[in-house]
Amino acid sequence: GIHDITEFKKLEKVKKDFVTNVSHELRTPLTAIKGYAETLAENLQGQAREHIDIINRHTNRLINIVEDLLTLSELEDESVKPVFATITLKPLINNVLKIFEPKLKNKNLKLNLKLSEDNITFEADQFKIEQMLINLIDNAIKYTESGEITISAFIENKENPNESRVVIRISDTGMGIPPDDLPHIFERFYVVDKSRSRKLGGTGLGMSIVKHVVILHSGEISINSQPGKGTIITIKLPVHRY
């Protein structure tokens, strides 16, 4: 009964605290390893250089996992409240896109931005919405070998402030997600294509982060995907906080 639920809640908290503490503890040694490995790499040639590059790649992967775990534990921490402010979507997306310019160029992918108007605004935590967009765009680029990525947005039910939502859609022409994998896509460390994800440095935590950001904003998220044809992710967030 109630006793079991209390015990379960206690256990959940112990588990969350453990993950957070371990992640914090890992940060320092990993940063040190990274620093020394990068310094070593500058003075090495041949096979030794190859080995140190592999150490660097794996260290970076570990650092990404630690950062993502800390992000997740912060998103799950109910005492940390989102900081809501009025955000204009266009400059926010453009700032995020700057990060991805080299990746898009490398893969020769076209990026389309289709906003129904230049001044779509809504109330949200800017930093968290940025994190959400970074993870979504990163995935779209990672799993698309050719074609284009389209980011579109519009306001739904504009005439009724209580019901109005900003709808953000990110679609790609990538490898898509097999139907069996779709239900699991938001689970931690869940990766559709393990070997590929490892090669691309994925942590398997990106979609968990996205989902948490959407939940914090009382929004909803849906995925439509066809293997070989691409993926469309639709996010709806309330325009106004009440």
mmCIF file of C-alpha atoms in Angstrom:
data_model
loop_
_atom_site.group_PDB
_atom_site.id
_atom_site.type_symbol
_atom_site.label_atom_id
_atom_site.label_comp_id
_atom_site.label_asym_id
_atom_site.label_seq_id
_atom_site.Cartn_x
_atom_site.Cartn_y
_atom_site.Cartn_z
ATOM 1 C CA GLY A 1 0.000 0.000 0.000
ATOM 2 C CA ILE A 2 1.160 3.496 0.909
ATOM 3 C CA HIS A 3 4.262 2.126 2.647
ATOM 4 C CA ASP A 4 5.400 0.447 -0.592
ATOM 5 C CA ILE A 5 4.989 3.660 -2.567
ATOM 6 C CA THR A 6 7.035 5.604 0.014
ATOM 7 C CA GLU A 7 9.784 2.973 -0.128
ATOM 8 C CA PHE A 8 9.720 3.052 -3.925
ATOM 9 C CA LYS A 9 9.977 6.857 -3.939
ATOM 10 C CA LYS A 10 12.906 6.670 -1.520
ATOM 11 C CA LEU A 11 14.649 4.157 -3.752
ATOM 12 C CA GLU A 12 14.042 6.303 -6.828
ATOM 13 C CA LYS A 13 15.628 9.258 -5.051
ATOM 14 C CA VAL A 14 18.660 7.202 -3.961
ATOM 15 C CA LYS A 15 19.088 6.023 -7.546
ATOM 16 C CA LYS A 16 18.799 9.549 -8.974
ATOM 17 C CA ASP A 17 21.184 11.007 -6.394
ATOM 18 C CA PHE A 18 23.642 8.220 -7.124
ATOM 19 C CA VAL A 19 23.607 8.919 -10.862
ATOM 20 C CA THR A 20 24.009 12.655 -10.263
ATOM 21 C CA ASN A 21 26.857 12.215 -7.776
ATOM 22 C CA VAL A 22 28.727 9.701 -9.902
ATOM 23 C CA SER A 23 28.359 11.959 -12.930
ATOM 24 C CA HIS A 24 29.771 14.913 -10.987
ATOM 25 C CA GLU A 25 32.651 12.803 -9.710
ATOM 26 C CA LEU A 26 33.506 11.565 -13.218
ATOM 27 C CA ARG A 27 33.763 15.065 -14.600
ATOM 28 C CA THR A 28 37.112 15.955 -13.012
ATOM 29 C CA PRO A 29 39.162 12.860 -13.934
ATOM 30 C CA LEU A 30 37.706 12.854 -17.451
ATOM 31 C CA THR A 31 38.629 16.495 -17.988
ATOM 32 C CA ALA A 32 42.160 15.723 -16.796
ATOM 33 C CA ILE A 33 42.485 12.694 -19.112
ATOM 34 C CA LYS A 34 41.216 14.779 -22.017
ATOM 35 C CA GLY A 35 43.669 17.594 -21.323
ATOM 36 C CA TYR A 36 46.729 15.337 -21.069
ATOM 37 C CA ALA A 37 45.703 13.151 -24.014
ATOM 38 C CA GLU A 38 45.290 16.224 -26.227
ATOM 39 C CA THR A 39 48.684 17.572 -25.147
ATOM 40 C CA LEU A 40 50.311 14.192 -25.852
ATOM 41 C CA ALA A 41 48.675 13.990 -29.265
ATOM 42 C CA GLU A 42 50.488 17.169 -30.375
ATOM 43 C CA ASN A 43 53.902 15.523 -29.966
ATOM 44 C CA LEU A 44 53.180 12.066 -31.346
ATOM 45 C CA GLN A 45 53.339 10.539 -34.810
ATOM 46 C CA GLY A 46 52.466 7.222 -36.418
ATOM 47 C CA GLN A 47 50.836 4.422 -34.460
ATOM 48 C CA ALA A 48 51.208 6.139 -31.084
ATOM 49 C CA ARG A 49 49.280 9.093 -32.505
ATOM 50 C CA GLU A 50 46.521 6.762 -33.731
ATOM 51 C CA HIS A 51 46.240 5.221 -30.264
ATOM 52 C CA ILE A 52 46.015 8.573 -28.547
ATOM 53 C CA ASP A 53 43.343 9.681 -31.048
ATOM 54 C CA ILE A 54 41.271 6.643 -30.075
ATOM 55 C CA ILE A 55 41.726 7.494 -26.373
ATOM 56 C CA ASN A 56 40.591 11.040 -27.157
ATOM 57 C CA ARG A 57 37.520 9.873 -29.042
ATOM 58 C CA HIS A 58 36.420 7.605 -26.194
ATOM 59 C CA THR A 59 37.150 10.251 -23.570
ATOM 60 C CA ASN A 60 34.968 12.720 -25.472
ATOM 61 C CA ARG A 61 32.230 10.126 -25.654
ATOM 62 C CA LEU A 62 32.383 9.597 -21.877
ATOM 63 C CA ILE A 63 32.319 13.356 -21.280
ATOM 64 C CA ASN A 64 29.207 13.616 -23.502
ATOM 65 C CA ILE A 65 27.476 10.840 -21.545
ATOM 66 C CA VAL A 66 28.319 12.519 -18.222
ATOM 67 C CA GLU A 67 27.065 15.898 -19.477
ATOM 68 C CA ASP A 68 23.840 14.348 -20.791
ATOM 69 C CA LEU A 69 23.257 12.462 -17.525
ATOM 70 C CA LEU A 70 23.705 15.679 -15.546
ATOM 71 C CA THR A 71 21.331 17.494 -17.900
ATOM 72 C CA LEU A 72 18.752 14.741 -17.412
ATOM 73 C CA SER A 73 19.079 14.710 -13.631
ATOM 74 C CA GLU A 74 18.604 18.483 -13.581
ATOM 75 C CA LEU A 75 15.530 18.201 -15.808
ATOM 76 C CA GLU A 76 14.104 15.553 -13.460
ATOM 77 C CA ASP A 77 14.845 17.522 -10.303
ATOM 78 C CA GLU A 78 11.500 18.937 -9.252
ATOM 79 C CA SER A 79 13.091 21.571 -7.022
ATOM 80 C CA VAL A 80 14.760 23.163 -10.067
ATOM 81 C CA LYS A 81 12.035 25.201 -11.731
ATOM 82 C CA PRO A 82 12.245 26.196 -15.392
ATOM 83 C CA VAL A 83 12.887 29.901 -15.966
ATOM 84 C CA PHE A 84 10.057 31.083 -18.197
ATOM 85 C CA ALA A 85 10.379 34.130 -20.425
ATOM 86 C CA THR A 86 8.978 35.254 -23.753
ATOM 87 C CA ILE A 87 11.051 33.728 -26.542
ATOM 88 C CA THR A 88 11.138 34.625 -30.210
ATOM 89 C CA LEU A 89 11.609 31.400 -32.123
ATOM 90 C CA LYS A 90 13.444 32.635 -35.222
ATOM 91 C CA PRO A 91 16.619 34.081 -33.613
ATOM 92 C CA LEU A 92 16.730 31.099 -31.245
ATOM 93 C CA ILE A 93 16.686 28.597 -34.127
ATOM 94 C CA ASN A 94 19.225 30.639 -36.090
ATOM 95 C CA ASN A 95 21.618 30.628 -33.123
ATOM 96 C CA VAL A 96 21.311 26.870 -32.769
ATOM 97 C CA LEU A 97 21.826 26.381 -36.509
ATOM 98 C CA LYS A 98 25.185 28.190 -36.362
ATOM 99 C CA ILE A 99 26.520 25.242 -34.323
ATOM 100 C CA PHE A 100 25.570 22.847 -37.124
ATOM 101 C CA GLU A 101 26.802 24.759 -40.177
ATOM 102 C CA PRO A 102 30.044 22.719 -40.493
ATOM 103 C CA LYS A 103 28.195 19.384 -40.103
ATOM 104 C CA LEU A 104 25.615 20.338 -42.731
ATOM 105 C CA LYS A 105 28.390 21.429 -45.106
ATOM 106 C CA ASN A 106 30.362 18.215 -44.542
ATOM 107 C CA LYS A 107 27.397 16.075 -45.512
ATOM 108 C CA ASN A 108 26.205 18.468 -48.185
ATOM 109 C CA LEU A 109 22.721 18.603 -46.638
ATOM 110 C CA LYS A 110 20.268 21.364 -47.415
ATOM 111 C CA LEU A 111 18.522 23.029 -44.494
ATOM 112 C CA ASN A 112 15.107 24.644 -44.912
ATOM 113 C CA LEU A 113 13.606 26.952 -42.315
ATOM 114 C CA LYS A 114 9.878 27.501 -42.827
ATOM 115 C CA LEU A 115 8.266 29.727 -40.222
ATOM 116 C CA SER A 116 4.692 30.882 -40.738
ATOM 117 C CA GLU A 117 5.812 34.335 -39.541
ATOM 118 C CA ASP A 118 9.076 35.917 -38.426
ATOM 119 C CA ASN A 119 7.894 36.777 -34.936
ATOM 120 C CA ILE A 120 6.525 33.551 -33.509
ATOM 121 C CA THR A 121 6.815 34.058 -29.746
ATOM 122 C CA PHE A 122 5.927 31.844 -26.797
ATOM 123 C CA GLU A 123 6.688 31.524 -23.100
ATOM 124 C CA ALA A 124 9.376 28.978 -22.286
ATOM 125 C CA ASP A 125 12.757 28.328 -20.698
ATOM 126 C CA GLN A 126 15.129 29.476 -23.416
ATOM 127 C CA PHE A 127 18.105 27.348 -22.366
ATOM 128 C CA LYS A 128 15.998 24.184 -22.228
ATOM 129 C CA ILE A 129 14.340 24.831 -25.598
ATOM 130 C CA GLU A 130 17.833 25.313 -27.053
ATOM 131 C CA GLN A 131 18.911 21.961 -25.597
ATOM 132 C CA MET A 132 15.841 20.347 -27.119
ATOM 133 C CA LEU A 133 16.503 21.810 -30.568
ATOM 134 C CA ILE A 134 20.216 20.962 -30.458
ATOM 135 C CA ASN A 135 19.426 17.297 -29.740
ATOM 136 C CA LEU A 136 16.744 17.112 -32.438
ATOM 137 C CA ILE A 137 18.799 18.810 -35.164
ATOM 138 C CA ASP A 138 21.884 16.798 -34.211
ATOM 139 C CA ASN A 139 19.898 13.562 -34.655
ATOM 140 C CA ALA A 140 18.434 14.676 -37.951
ATOM 141 C CA ILE A 141 21.914 15.431 -39.340
ATOM 142 C CA LYS A 142 23.468 12.304 -37.831
ATOM 143 C CA TYR A 143 21.002 9.922 -39.457
ATOM 144 C CA THR A 144 20.642 11.669 -42.821
ATOM 145 C CA GLU A 145 23.196 10.880 -45.510
ATOM 146 C CA SER A 146 21.671 12.872 -48.343
ATOM 147 C CA GLY A 147 18.815 15.258 -48.980
ATOM 148 C CA GLU A 148 17.503 17.860 -46.602
ATOM 149 C CA ILE A 149 16.382 18.781 -43.143
ATOM 150 C CA THR A 150 13.365 21.016 -42.707
ATOM 151 C CA ILE A 151 12.479 22.957 -39.581
ATOM 152 C CA SER A 152 8.997 24.419 -39.718
ATOM 153 C CA ALA A 153 6.822 26.180 -37.157
ATOM 154 C CA PHE A 154 3.433 27.824 -36.869
ATOM 155 C CA ILE A 155 0.891 28.746 -34.204
ATOM 156 C CA GLU A 156 -2.144 26.527 -33.841
ATOM 157 C CA ASN A 157 -5.442 27.879 -32.388
ATOM 158 C CA LYS A 158 -4.054 31.383 -32.477
ATOM 159 C CA GLU A 159 -7.453 32.994 -31.903
ATOM 160 C CA ASN A 160 -7.913 31.208 -28.578
ATOM 161 C CA PRO A 161 -5.058 32.141 -26.194
ATOM 162 C CA ASN A 162 -5.899 29.301 -23.758
ATOM 163 C CA GLU A 163 -5.548 26.732 -26.502
ATOM 164 C CA SER A 164 -2.837 28.259 -28.672
ATOM 165 C CA ARG A 165 0.238 26.112 -29.245
ATOM 166 C CA VAL A 166 3.474 26.674 -31.063
ATOM 167 C CA VAL A 167 3.993 23.686 -33.360
ATOM 168 C CA ILE A 168 7.631 22.920 -34.239
ATOM 169 C CA ARG A 169 8.359 20.237 -36.792
ATOM 170 C CA ILE A 170 11.749 18.796 -37.684
ATOM 171 C CA SER A 171 11.808 16.488 -40.660
ATOM 172 C CA ASP A 172 14.662 14.769 -42.458
ATOM 173 C CA THR A 173 15.207 12.509 -45.452
ATOM 174 C CA GLY A 174 17.325 10.103 -43.425
ATOM 175 C CA MET A 175 17.362 6.407 -42.635
ATOM 176 C CA GLY A 176 14.179 6.551 -40.559
ATOM 177 C CA ILE A 177 13.272 4.511 -37.501
ATOM 178 C CA PRO A 178 12.030 0.906 -37.739
ATOM 179 C CA PRO A 179 8.461 0.482 -36.338
ATOM 180 C CA ASP A 180 9.693 -1.869 -33.573
ATOM 181 C CA ASP A 181 12.050 0.797 -32.284
ATOM 182 C CA LEU A 182 9.578 3.688 -32.273
ATOM 183 C CA PRO A 183 7.929 2.910 -28.892
ATOM 184 C CA HIS A 184 11.352 2.847 -27.201
ATOM 185 C CA ILE A 185 12.825 5.968 -28.716
ATOM 186 C CA PHE A 186 12.553 8.069 -25.514
ATOM 187 C CA GLU A 187 14.110 5.456 -23.223
ATOM 188 C CA ARG A 188 17.521 6.208 -21.776
ATOM 189 C CA PHE A 189 20.473 4.813 -23.691
ATOM 190 C CA TYR A 190 18.127 3.409 -26.335
ATOM 191 C CA VAL A 191 19.838 3.460 -29.702
ATOM 192 C CA VAL A 192 18.282 2.245 -32.942
ATOM 193 C CA ASP A 193 21.544 1.356 -34.636
ATOM 194 C CA LYS A 194 24.182 0.562 -32.025
ATOM 195 C CA SER A 195 27.280 0.279 -34.210
ATOM 196 C CA ARG A 196 26.360 3.402 -36.121
ATOM 197 C CA SER A 197 25.545 5.407 -33.018
ATOM 198 C CA ARG A 198 28.858 4.464 -31.427
ATOM 199 C CA LYS A 199 30.706 5.613 -34.504
ATOM 200 C CA LEU A 200 28.809 8.906 -34.489
ATOM 201 C CA GLY A 201 29.400 9.467 -30.770
ATOM 202 C CA GLY A 202 25.767 9.273 -29.693
ATOM 203 C CA THR A 203 24.990 8.851 -25.986
ATOM 204 C CA GLY A 204 21.469 7.459 -26.379
ATOM 205 C CA LEU A 205 20.237 10.151 -23.981
ATOM 206 C CA GLY A 206 19.304 12.884 -26.455
ATOM 207 C CA MET A 207 15.676 11.866 -26.944
ATOM 208 C CA SER A 208 15.166 11.399 -23.175
ATOM 209 C CA ILE A 209 16.347 14.984 -22.759
ATOM 210 C CA VAL A 210 13.994 16.176 -25.516
ATOM 211 C CA LYS A 211 11.047 14.370 -23.927
ATOM 212 C CA HIS A 212 11.771 15.883 -20.493
ATOM 213 C CA VAL A 213 11.977 19.398 -21.901
ATOM 214 C CA VAL A 214 8.600 18.889 -23.604
ATOM 215 C CA ILE A 215 7.057 17.565 -20.365
ATOM 216 C CA LEU A 216 8.433 20.534 -18.360
ATOM 217 C CA HIS A 217 6.662 22.836 -20.801
ATOM 218 C CA SER A 218 3.371 20.878 -20.603
ATOM 219 C CA GLY A 219 3.741 20.083 -24.277
ATOM 220 C CA GLU A 220 3.445 16.999 -26.425
ATOM 221 C CA ILE A 221 5.722 15.232 -28.876
ATOM 222 C CA SER A 222 5.034 12.731 -31.630
ATOM 223 C CA ILE A 223 7.212 10.870 -34.119
ATOM 224 C CA ASN A 224 6.318 9.723 -37.573
ATOM 225 C CA SER A 225 8.954 7.689 -39.349
ATOM 226 C CA GLN A 226 9.428 5.375 -42.293
ATOM 227 C CA PRO A 227 12.625 3.360 -42.647
ATOM 228 C CA GLY A 228 14.588 4.623 -45.630
ATOM 229 C CA LYS A 229 12.315 7.635 -46.114
ATOM 230 C CA GLY A 230 12.990 9.803 -43.108
ATOM 231 C CA THR A 231 11.577 10.993 -39.824
ATOM 232 C CA ILE A 232 9.212 13.782 -38.799
ATOM 233 C CA ILE A 233 9.162 14.929 -35.190
ATOM 234 C CA THR A 234 6.344 17.228 -34.112
ATOM 235 C CA ILE A 235 6.401 19.186 -30.862
ATOM 236 C CA LYS A 236 3.520 21.266 -29.561
ATOM 237 C CA LEU A 237 4.110 23.696 -26.716
ATOM 238 C CA PRO A 238 1.634 26.075 -25.057
ATOM 239 C CA VAL A 239 2.157 29.675 -26.173
ATOM 240 C CA HIS A 240 1.111 31.084 -22.784
ATOM 241 C CA ARG A 241 1.880 30.016 -19.227
ATOM 242 C CA TYR A 242 -1.058 30.112 -16.843
#
